[in-house]
Coordinates of C-alpha atoms in Angstrom, one line a residue:
M1 CA -56.9 -24.1 -49.9
G2 CA -54.8 -24.1 -46.9
H3 CA -54.5 -25.1 -43.6
F4 CA -56.0 -23.5 -40.4
C5 CA -53.6 -23.6 -37.8
T6 CA -53.6 -23.4 -34.0
K7 CA -50.8 -22.9 -31.6
D8 CA -51.3 -22.3 -27.4
A9 CA -50.6 -19.0 -25.8
D10 CA -46.8 -20.2 -24.7
D11 CA -45.5 -19.6 -28.3
S12 CA -44.9 -17.1 -29.5
A13 CA -47.5 -14.8 -31.1
G14 CA -46.6 -12.9 -34.3
H15 CA -49.1 -10.9 -36.3
S16 CA -49.3 -9.2 -39.8
S17 CA -49.2 -5.6 -40.5
R18 CA -51.1 -6.0 -43.6
H19 CA -54.4 -4.7 -44.4
R20 CA -55.0 -6.6 -47.7
R21 CA -58.1 -8.6 -47.4
D22 CA -59.0 -11.7 -49.2
R23 CA -61.2 -11.0 -51.2
H24 CA -62.4 -14.8 -52.2
K25 CA -65.7 -16.4 -52.4
Y26 CA -67.9 -19.2 -51.5
D27 CA -71.0 -19.4 -53.8
S28 CA -73.2 -21.1 -51.3
T29 CA -73.7 -22.3 -47.9
E30 CA -71.5 -25.8 -47.9
P31 CA -69.2 -28.7 -46.2
A32 CA -65.7 -27.6 -46.0
S33 CA -64.0 -30.2 -47.6
H34 CA -61.6 -32.2 -46.4
E35 CA -58.1 -30.3 -47.5
H36 CA -59.1 -27.4 -46.1
N37 CA -61.1 -28.0 -42.9
T38 CA -57.8 -29.4 -40.4
L39 CA -57.2 -27.3 -38.2
K40 CA -53.3 -28.1 -36.3
S41 CA -52.2 -27.9 -33.2
R42 CA -49.1 -27.2 -31.7
R43 CA -48.2 -26.4 -28.2
E44 CA -46.0 -25.7 -26.1
G45 CA -42.4 -25.6 -26.8
A46 CA -43.8 -26.4 -30.9
G47 CA -42.3 -22.7 -31.3
L48 CA -45.6 -21.8 -34.5
R49 CA -46.1 -18.1 -35.6
I50 CA -49.1 -16.8 -36.3
E51 CA -48.8 -13.8 -38.8
D52 CA -52.7 -14.0 -40.6
G53 CA -56.1 -14.6 -39.5
V54 CA -58.8 -17.3 -40.2
F55 CA -59.6 -15.2 -43.0
G56 CA -56.5 -14.8 -44.9
P57 CA -54.0 -12.5 -45.0
G58 CA -55.3 -8.5 -43.8
V59 CA -58.8 -10.0 -43.3
G60 CA -60.3 -9.1 -39.8
A61 CA -62.6 -11.3 -37.6
L62 CA -65.2 -8.8 -36.5
A63 CA -68.2 -11.6 -34.7
V64 CA -68.0 -14.3 -33.6
A65 CA -71.0 -16.0 -32.2
S66 CA -71.5 -19.8 -30.0
R67 CA -74.2 -22.6 -30.5
P68 CA -75.2 -22.3 -26.6
T69 CA -75.5 -26.6 -27.0
A70 CA -72.5 -29.6 -27.5
T71 CA -73.1 -32.9 -29.3
N72 CA -71.5 -35.2 -29.1
G73 CA -69.0 -34.0 -27.2
C74 CA -67.9 -31.2 -29.9
S75 CA -68.9 -27.3 -29.2
T76 CA -69.5 -25.1 -32.3
F77 CA -68.9 -21.4 -32.8
F78 CA -69.3 -19.3 -35.9
V79 CA -67.0 -16.4 -36.8
G80 CA -67.9 -13.8 -39.5
S81 CA -65.1 -11.3 -41.5
E82 CA -65.0 -8.0 -42.8
N83 CA -64.8 -9.8 -46.7
G84 CA -68.4 -11.1 -45.6
N85 CA -67.3 -14.8 -45.6
I86 CA -69.4 -16.7 -42.2
C87 CA -66.7 -20.1 -41.5
E88 CA -68.5 -22.5 -38.8
V89 CA -65.7 -24.2 -36.8
S90 CA -65.9 -26.9 -34.6
V91 CA -63.7 -27.9 -31.3
D92 CA -63.2 -30.8 -29.1
L93 CA -64.2 -30.3 -25.8
Q94 CA -62.1 -33.3 -24.4
R95 CA -58.8 -33.0 -26.7
L96 CA -59.2 -28.7 -25.6
T97 CA -58.8 -29.4 -21.6
S98 CA -56.1 -32.4 -22.4
T99 CA -52.7 -31.4 -24.2
P100 CA -52.7 -32.9 -27.8
A101 CA -49.7 -34.1 -29.8
A102 CA -48.0 -31.4 -31.3
N103 CA -50.3 -31.1 -34.5
D104 CA -53.0 -33.0 -33.8
P105 CA -55.7 -32.5 -36.2
A106 CA -58.5 -33.3 -34.6
V107 CA -59.1 -30.1 -31.3
A108 CA -60.7 -27.9 -34.1
S109 CA -61.9 -27.8 -37.5
V110 CA -63.5 -26.0 -39.7
T111 CA -67.1 -28.0 -41.2
R112 CA -68.1 -25.6 -43.7
R113 CA -68.4 -21.8 -44.9
W114 CA -70.4 -19.2 -46.7
T115 CA -70.7 -15.9 -48.8
A116 CA -73.2 -14.0 -46.5
H117 CA -72.5 -10.0 -48.0
A118 CA -70.3 -8.1 -49.9
K119 CA -68.8 -6.4 -47.1
D120 CA -67.9 -6.8 -43.4
I121 CA -70.3 -8.8 -41.4
N122 CA -70.9 -6.5 -38.0
K123 CA -73.5 -8.7 -35.7
L124 CA -73.1 -12.5 -35.7
L125 CA -76.8 -14.1 -34.1
F126 CA -77.9 -17.9 -34.0
V127 CA -81.1 -18.7 -32.2
E128 CA -81.3 -22.1 -31.6
S129 CA -85.1 -22.9 -30.9
T130 CA -85.1 -22.3 -34.8
G131 CA -81.6 -22.8 -36.0
V132 CA -81.7 -19.1 -37.7
L133 CA -77.6 -17.7 -38.1
Y134 CA -78.9 -13.8 -38.3
S135 CA -75.8 -11.2 -39.8
A136 CA -76.3 -8.0 -39.8
S137 CA -73.6 -6.1 -42.0
R138 CA -72.1 -3.3 -43.5
D139 CA -73.2 -4.2 -47.1
K140 CA -77.4 -2.7 -44.9
M141 CA -79.1 -6.1 -45.5
I142 CA -79.4 -8.6 -42.7
V143 CA -79.6 -12.4 -44.0
G144 CA -80.8 -15.5 -41.9
T145 CA -79.6 -18.1 -42.3
R146 CA -80.3 -21.3 -41.7
V147 CA -77.6 -24.7 -40.2
Q148 CA -78.6 -27.1 -39.3
A149 CA -76.7 -28.9 -35.7
D150 CA -75.5 -31.9 -38.8
G151 CA -73.6 -29.9 -41.5
A152 CA -76.6 -30.6 -44.0
G153 CA -77.6 -27.1 -44.8
E154 CA -81.0 -27.2 -45.9
K155 CA -83.6 -29.9 -45.0
P156 CA -86.0 -31.2 -46.8
G157 CA -89.6 -29.8 -46.5
A158 CA -88.2 -26.7 -45.5
S159 CA -88.0 -23.6 -45.8
P160 CA -85.3 -21.2 -47.3
A161 CA -81.9 -21.4 -46.6
T162 CA -81.2 -17.9 -46.3
T163 CA -83.7 -15.2 -45.4
T164 CA -83.0 -11.3 -46.9
F165 CA -84.2 -8.2 -44.8
S166 CA -83.2 -5.7 -46.8
G167 CA -84.4 -2.0 -46.2
H168 CA -82.1 0.0 -44.2
E169 CA -79.8 2.5 -46.1
L170 CA -76.4 2.1 -44.3
N171 CA -74.4 0.3 -42.0
V172 CA -75.9 -2.2 -40.1
T173 CA -74.8 -2.3 -36.6
C174 CA -76.8 -4.2 -34.4
V175 CA -79.8 -7.6 -34.6
A176 CA -81.8 -8.8 -31.5
V177 CA -84.4 -11.6 -32.0
S178 CA -87.8 -11.7 -29.9
P179 CA -88.3 -16.0 -27.2
P180 CA -90.3 -17.1 -29.7
G181 CA -88.1 -16.5 -32.5
D182 CA -90.7 -14.6 -34.7
L183 CA -89.5 -10.7 -34.4
L184 CA -86.2 -9.3 -35.4
F185 CA -85.3 -5.7 -34.3
S186 CA -82.3 -3.8 -36.5
G187 CA -80.0 -1.2 -36.2
S188 CA -78.1 1.3 -38.4
R189 CA -76.4 4.4 -39.0
D190 CA -79.0 5.9 -41.4
N191 CA -80.5 6.9 -38.5
T192 CA -83.6 3.9 -38.1
V193 CA -84.6 1.0 -36.0
R194 CA -86.6 -1.5 -37.4
L195 CA -88.8 -4.5 -36.6
W196 CA -88.9 -7.8 -39.3
D197 CA -91.1 -11.1 -40.0
T198 CA -88.1 -13.2 -39.2
E199 CA -90.3 -15.8 -41.5
R200 CA -91.2 -13.1 -44.0
G201 CA -88.9 -10.4 -44.5
H202 CA -90.6 -7.9 -44.2
E203 CA -90.3 -5.0 -42.7
I204 CA -93.3 -4.6 -39.3
A205 CA -92.8 -1.2 -38.2
R206 CA -89.3 1.4 -38.1
D207 CA -88.3 4.6 -36.4
D208 CA -86.3 7.0 -38.2
T209 CA -84.8 9.5 -35.9
K210 CA -82.6 12.3 -36.5
L211 CA -79.4 11.4 -35.4
N212 CA -79.8 8.6 -33.2
I213 CA -76.6 6.7 -35.9
V214 CA -77.3 3.0 -33.9
H215 CA -74.4 1.2 -32.1
C216 CA -76.3 -1.8 -30.2
C217 CA -79.7 -3.2 -29.2
Q218 CA -80.5 -5.5 -27.2
W219 CA -84.4 -7.8 -26.6
V220 CA -86.0 -7.7 -22.5
P221 CA -88.5 -10.7 -22.1
E222 CA -89.2 -9.4 -18.8
L223 CA -90.4 -5.9 -20.1
S224 CA -90.7 -6.5 -23.0
V225 CA -89.0 -3.9 -24.9
V226 CA -85.4 -3.6 -26.4
A227 CA -83.1 -1.2 -25.2
Q228 CA -80.8 0.8 -27.8
G229 CA -78.2 2.8 -27.3
G230 CA -77.0 5.7 -30.0
E231 CA -74.6 8.4 -31.0
D232 CA -77.9 11.2 -30.1
L233 CA -76.4 10.2 -26.0
T234 CA -78.7 7.6 -25.0
I235 CA -80.9 4.7 -24.9
R236 CA -84.8 3.7 -25.8
L237 CA -87.2 1.1 -25.0
W238 CA -88.9 0.5 -27.5
D239 CA -92.1 -1.4 -27.0
V240 CA -92.2 -4.6 -28.7
R241 CA -94.9 -6.4 -26.7
E242 CA -97.7 -7.1 -30.1
R243 CA -96.9 -6.2 -33.3
P244 CA -98.2 -2.8 -35.7
R245 CA -101.8 -3.2 -36.7
T246 CA -100.9 -1.9 -39.9
I247 CA -97.1 -3.3 -41.8
G248 CA -95.4 -0.2 -42.6
G249 CA -96.6 1.4 -38.8
S250 CA -94.8 3.0 -36.1
L251 CA -92.5 1.7 -33.3
T252 CA -93.4 3.0 -29.9
L253 CA -91.0 4.9 -27.9
V254 CA -91.6 3.7 -23.6
H255 CA -88.8 5.6 -22.1
T256 CA -85.6 7.5 -22.6
L257 CA -82.8 7.5 -21.0
A258 CA -79.8 10.5 -20.6
N259 CA -77.9 12.5 -19.4
F260 CA -74.3 11.1 -20.4
D261 CA -71.1 12.1 -22.2
Y262 CA -69.7 9.6 -23.7
H263 CA -72.7 6.9 -26.2
P264 CA -72.6 2.9 -26.3
I265 CA -71.4 0.9 -28.2
C266 CA -71.9 -2.3 -27.1
C267 CA -74.7 -3.6 -24.1
A268 CA -75.8 -7.1 -22.4
L269 CA -78.6 -8.3 -20.7
M270 CA -78.1 -9.2 -16.5
G271 CA -80.1 -12.1 -15.1
P272 CA -80.6 -15.4 -13.2
Q273 CA -80.0 -16.7 -16.1
A274 CA -76.7 -15.3 -16.4
Q275 CA -75.5 -16.4 -12.6
R276 CA -76.8 -20.2 -13.7
G277 CA -74.5 -20.2 -16.2
E278 CA -77.5 -19.2 -19.3
V279 CA -75.8 -16.2 -20.7
P280 CA -77.9 -13.9 -23.1
P281 CA -75.1 -13.6 -25.7
A282 CA -74.9 -9.2 -26.5
D283 CA -77.5 -8.2 -28.9
G284 CA -79.9 -10.6 -28.4
P285 CA -81.4 -14.3 -26.6
A286 CA -79.3 -17.0 -27.9
S287 CA -82.7 -18.8 -27.4
A288 CA -86.0 -19.1 -26.7
S289 CA -86.2 -21.5 -23.6
S290 CA -82.3 -19.5 -22.5
A291 CA -84.6 -16.2 -22.8
A292 CA -88.6 -16.8 -21.9
T293 CA -87.4 -17.5 -18.3
S294 CA -84.7 -14.6 -18.3
T295 CA -85.9 -12.3 -15.2
A296 CA -83.4 -8.8 -15.5
S297 CA -83.8 -6.1 -15.9
T298 CA -80.2 -4.7 -15.8
L299 CA -79.2 -3.6 -18.7
V300 CA -74.5 -3.2 -18.9
T301 CA -73.3 -0.5 -22.0
G302 CA -70.0 0.1 -23.0
H303 CA -68.8 3.7 -23.9
N304 CA -66.8 5.4 -26.7
G305 CA -63.7 7.3 -25.0
F306 CA -59.6 8.2 -26.0
N307 CA -56.9 8.7 -23.0
G308 CA -58.7 7.9 -20.3
H309 CA -61.8 10.3 -20.9
G310 CA -64.9 8.2 -20.9
C311 CA -64.2 5.0 -21.6
M312 CA -66.7 3.9 -19.1
L313 CA -69.7 1.1 -18.6
T314 CA -72.9 1.9 -17.0
T315 CA -74.9 -0.8 -15.8
W316 CA -78.8 0.8 -16.2
D317 CA -82.5 -0.7 -14.0
L318 CA -84.1 -0.9 -16.3
R319 CA -87.2 -1.0 -14.2
G320 CA -87.3 2.0 -12.4
R321 CA -85.4 3.6 -15.3
R322 CA -82.6 4.7 -14.6
A323 CA -78.6 4.9 -14.1
V324 CA -76.8 2.7 -11.7
E325 CA -73.1 2.1 -11.9
T326 CA -70.0 3.8 -13.6
L327 CA -67.0 1.8 -13.7
F328 CA -64.4 3.0 -14.9
G329 CA -60.4 2.4 -15.4
H330 CA -60.3 1.8 -18.9
E331 CA -58.1 3.8 -21.7
N332 CA -60.2 4.0 -24.9
T333 CA -63.3 2.1 -26.4
V334 CA -65.0 -0.4 -24.2
R335 CA -65.6 -2.6 -27.7
W336 CA -68.0 -5.4 -26.2
V337 CA -69.7 -6.5 -22.5
M338 CA -70.9 -9.9 -21.9
P339 CA -72.0 -11.7 -18.5
V340 CA -69.6 -13.5 -17.1
P341 CA -71.6 -17.2 -15.6
S342 CA -71.4 -18.0 -12.2
P343 CA -73.6 -19.2 -8.9
P344 CA -75.4 -16.6 -7.1
R345 CA -73.3 -15.0 -4.1
P346 CA -74.8 -15.3 -0.9
S347 CA -76.6 -12.7 1.4
T348 CA -73.5 -10.4 3.5
A349 CA -74.2 -8.1 5.8
A350 CA -71.5 -6.2 3.8
A351 CA -74.4 -6.2 1.7
P352 CA -77.8 -7.8 1.2
L353 CA -79.1 -9.4 -1.6
S354 CA -82.1 -7.1 -0.3
A355 CA -80.5 -4.4 0.2
N356 CA -79.3 -4.5 -4.3
P357 CA -82.1 -3.4 -7.1
L358 CA -79.7 -5.3 -9.3
P359 CA -78.5 -8.6 -9.5
I360 CA -74.5 -9.5 -8.1
G361 CA -73.0 -10.6 -10.9
E362 CA -69.5 -10.0 -12.4
I363 CA -68.9 -9.2 -16.3
I364 CA -66.1 -9.2 -19.1
S365 CA -65.2 -5.8 -21.1
A366 CA -62.6 -6.0 -24.3
S367 CA -61.1 -2.0 -24.9
D368 CA -59.2 -1.1 -28.1
D369 CA -56.6 -0.3 -25.1
G370 CA -55.8 -3.5 -25.6
T371 CA -57.1 -5.0 -21.9
L372 CA -59.9 -7.2 -20.6
K373 CA -61.5 -6.2 -17.5
R374 CA -63.6 -7.8 -15.2
W375 CA -65.9 -6.1 -13.1
R376 CA -68.6 -6.9 -9.8
I377 CA -71.9 -5.4 -9.7
G378 CA -74.8 -4.8 -8.0
V379 CA -72.4 -4.9 -4.4
K380 CA -72.7 -2.0 -2.7
P381 CA -73.2 -0.6 1.6
T382 CA -75.7 -0.7 3.8
G383 CA -77.5 2.5 4.0
L384 CA -76.6 3.5 0.6
A385 CA -79.4 5.9 -0.8
S386 CA -80.7 3.8 -4.0
S387 CA -80.6 6.4 -6.1
M388 CA -77.3 7.7 -5.0
K389 CA -75.2 6.0 -8.9
L390 CA -72.4 4.8 -7.5
Q391 CA -68.5 4.1 -8.8
F392 CA -66.3 0.8 -9.1
D393 CA -63.0 0.0 -10.1
A394 CA -62.1 -3.1 -11.7
V395 CA -61.4 -6.1 -9.7
A396 CA -59.3 -7.6 -12.0
S397 CA -57.4 -6.8 -15.0
A398 CA -55.4 -8.8 -18.0
A399 CA -53.5 -7.4 -21.1
F400 CA -54.1 -8.1 -24.3
P401 CA -52.0 -8.2 -27.1
E402 CA -53.1 -10.6 -30.5
G403 CA -54.4 -7.4 -31.9
R404 CA -58.3 -5.5 -31.2
I405 CA -60.5 -7.3 -29.8
T406 CA -63.7 -6.9 -31.6
C407 CA -66.3 -9.7 -30.4
M408 CA -66.2 -12.0 -27.3
D409 CA -68.9 -15.0 -26.9
W410 CA -69.1 -18.1 -24.2
L411 CA -68.1 -21.9 -26.0
A412 CA -70.4 -24.8 -25.0
R413 CA -69.9 -27.0 -22.6
D414 CA -70.4 -30.5 -22.2
S415 CA -73.1 -31.4 -20.2
S416 CA -72.6 -35.1 -20.5
T417 CA -68.6 -34.6 -20.2
N418 CA -68.4 -31.5 -18.1
A419 CA -65.4 -30.7 -20.6
A420 CA -65.3 -26.7 -20.8
G421 CA -65.6 -26.3 -17.3
S422 CA -68.9 -26.3 -15.1
P423 CA -70.8 -23.4 -13.1
E424 CA -68.9 -23.4 -9.9
G425 CA -64.8 -24.5 -12.1
D426 CA -63.6 -22.8 -15.6
R427 CA -65.5 -21.4 -18.6
T428 CA -64.2 -20.8 -22.1
M429 CA -64.4 -17.6 -23.8
I430 CA -63.8 -16.9 -27.8
I431 CA -62.6 -14.0 -29.0
S432 CA -62.3 -12.5 -31.8
T433 CA -59.8 -9.9 -33.5
R434 CA -59.0 -7.2 -36.0
S435 CA -55.9 -9.1 -37.0
G436 CA -58.0 -12.4 -37.9
V437 CA -56.8 -14.8 -35.2
L438 CA -58.6 -16.2 -32.7
V439 CA -58.1 -17.0 -29.0
I440 CA -59.9 -19.9 -27.2
A441 CA -59.5 -19.1 -23.7
K442 CA -60.1 -20.5 -20.2
V443 CA -60.8 -17.7 -17.6
P444 CA -62.4 -19.1 -13.4
V445 CA -66.5 -18.6 -13.5
R446 CA -65.3 -16.2 -9.8
A447 CA -63.0 -13.7 -10.1
P448 CA -60.2 -13.5 -7.0
P449 CA -61.3 -10.1 -4.4
P450 CA -59.1 -7.6 -4.4
E451 CA -57.5 -6.2 -1.6
E452 CA -58.9 -3.7 0.2
G453 CA -58.1 -0.3 -1.1
G454 CA -55.3 -1.9 -3.8
P455 CA -55.7 -1.8 -7.3
A456 CA -57.1 -4.8 -9.7
T457 CA -55.3 -7.9 -9.5
V458 CA -54.4 -9.8 -12.5
L459 CA -56.9 -11.3 -14.3
P460 CA -56.8 -15.7 -14.6
F461 CA -56.9 -16.1 -18.1
T462 CA -55.1 -18.4 -19.6
R463 CA -55.1 -18.9 -23.5
Q464 CA -55.7 -23.1 -24.9
L465 CA -55.0 -22.1 -28.7
Q466 CA -54.6 -19.5 -31.2
L467 CA -56.3 -19.9 -34.4
G468 CA -55.1 -18.7 -37.9
V469 CA -53.3 -19.5 -40.9
D470 CA -50.9 -22.2 -41.4
N471 CA -48.6 -19.6 -43.8
E472 CA -46.5 -22.7 -44.7
T473 CA -49.8 -24.0 -46.5
G474 CA -51.2 -20.0 -47.7
G475 CA -54.3 -18.8 -47.0
L476 CA -58.2 -20.0 -46.6

């Protein structure tokens, strides 16, 4: 086993072009031993060159999911790889925001790792209320793993450590969970969406629609529906108000949104909880508490495309069942979108809240074109017809040379120390890449206003750490 290493953004970044996968598997969920759980930290001037990702040479990190609350000054997150492995990383928030000495082993460490799947892990979703981490994979399976905060794995008298949901016939691309945590919704490239009982792992209902190759889904608690996007150029709203009376029944389709030319790849839900800093991650609520207080009915989708054709983001008023805004600026497929936690903006004469059907907020998007962009949604002039579809440009943009971004999430703040920012200050995000290198970066909750009629400003984006394999000691 080798050590992990970390490096600051100011060090030169190097990435391996190899595509060989590390096929090492872990037999079970277990704490990482001391000799391979340390993340070396090198800051400015250390000259560290990270060539391999956290799972070893040529193994990409495809999904991340953060615990929504920090414990004892530490925030933890999970990372899923393209060889089916998952690792849990703990970050010391105080040391992260300070400037530690070179090779400080206490900034971040791997607390445990395990093999959950035989192939790529496409999505991770952690449900705080139940302590279950759901993973969706190319091996056609969904696995729910109980991951207690104390790292003990399964507690005495608890249900089994893992629950397997089997039935999909092709790659499982997305999952979403109900606010109480009792229902799981999944989508796959086999043209089906399915509803599952999380306690028993049984399929309750499904729908099989020709050409509905599913890419993303999002539970919408306010409307009691799940929004799902696929390659047939539609967004479907599925009724999940109650369990079907018979097992294996059909899901009820509420509405279909269509008439766009590039299919959705990813989606996220906006709402007042995002403005307070309680952000539900893309593809499902983080916890029952945050989902239960959501009054969101605005969905943001990122779409495929190339050479500037398509590559847009679209905001949808799900209550009104219509597209509202189209956001252009990326040059390639939009891979991930997520809301920026920020306090609500006051009403202004130029854009009164009462004249706007959307909550005023901001989102960050990541694209295969190697950029991150920040967008302001829900701002439009007084008197503009509510039925008119709008088009906006990004308010800020940043290049991302570390590799193709696969997933993003917000790192939890420590409420006692406020170490990772506040609703009025900076927030810290985790970014996974196809190269396997993880980036922990700080962004302000408010983007600088762009000049009137001018281009987008540079997105304030401070890389705090890069996590990867220490090439002096070998792979994971």
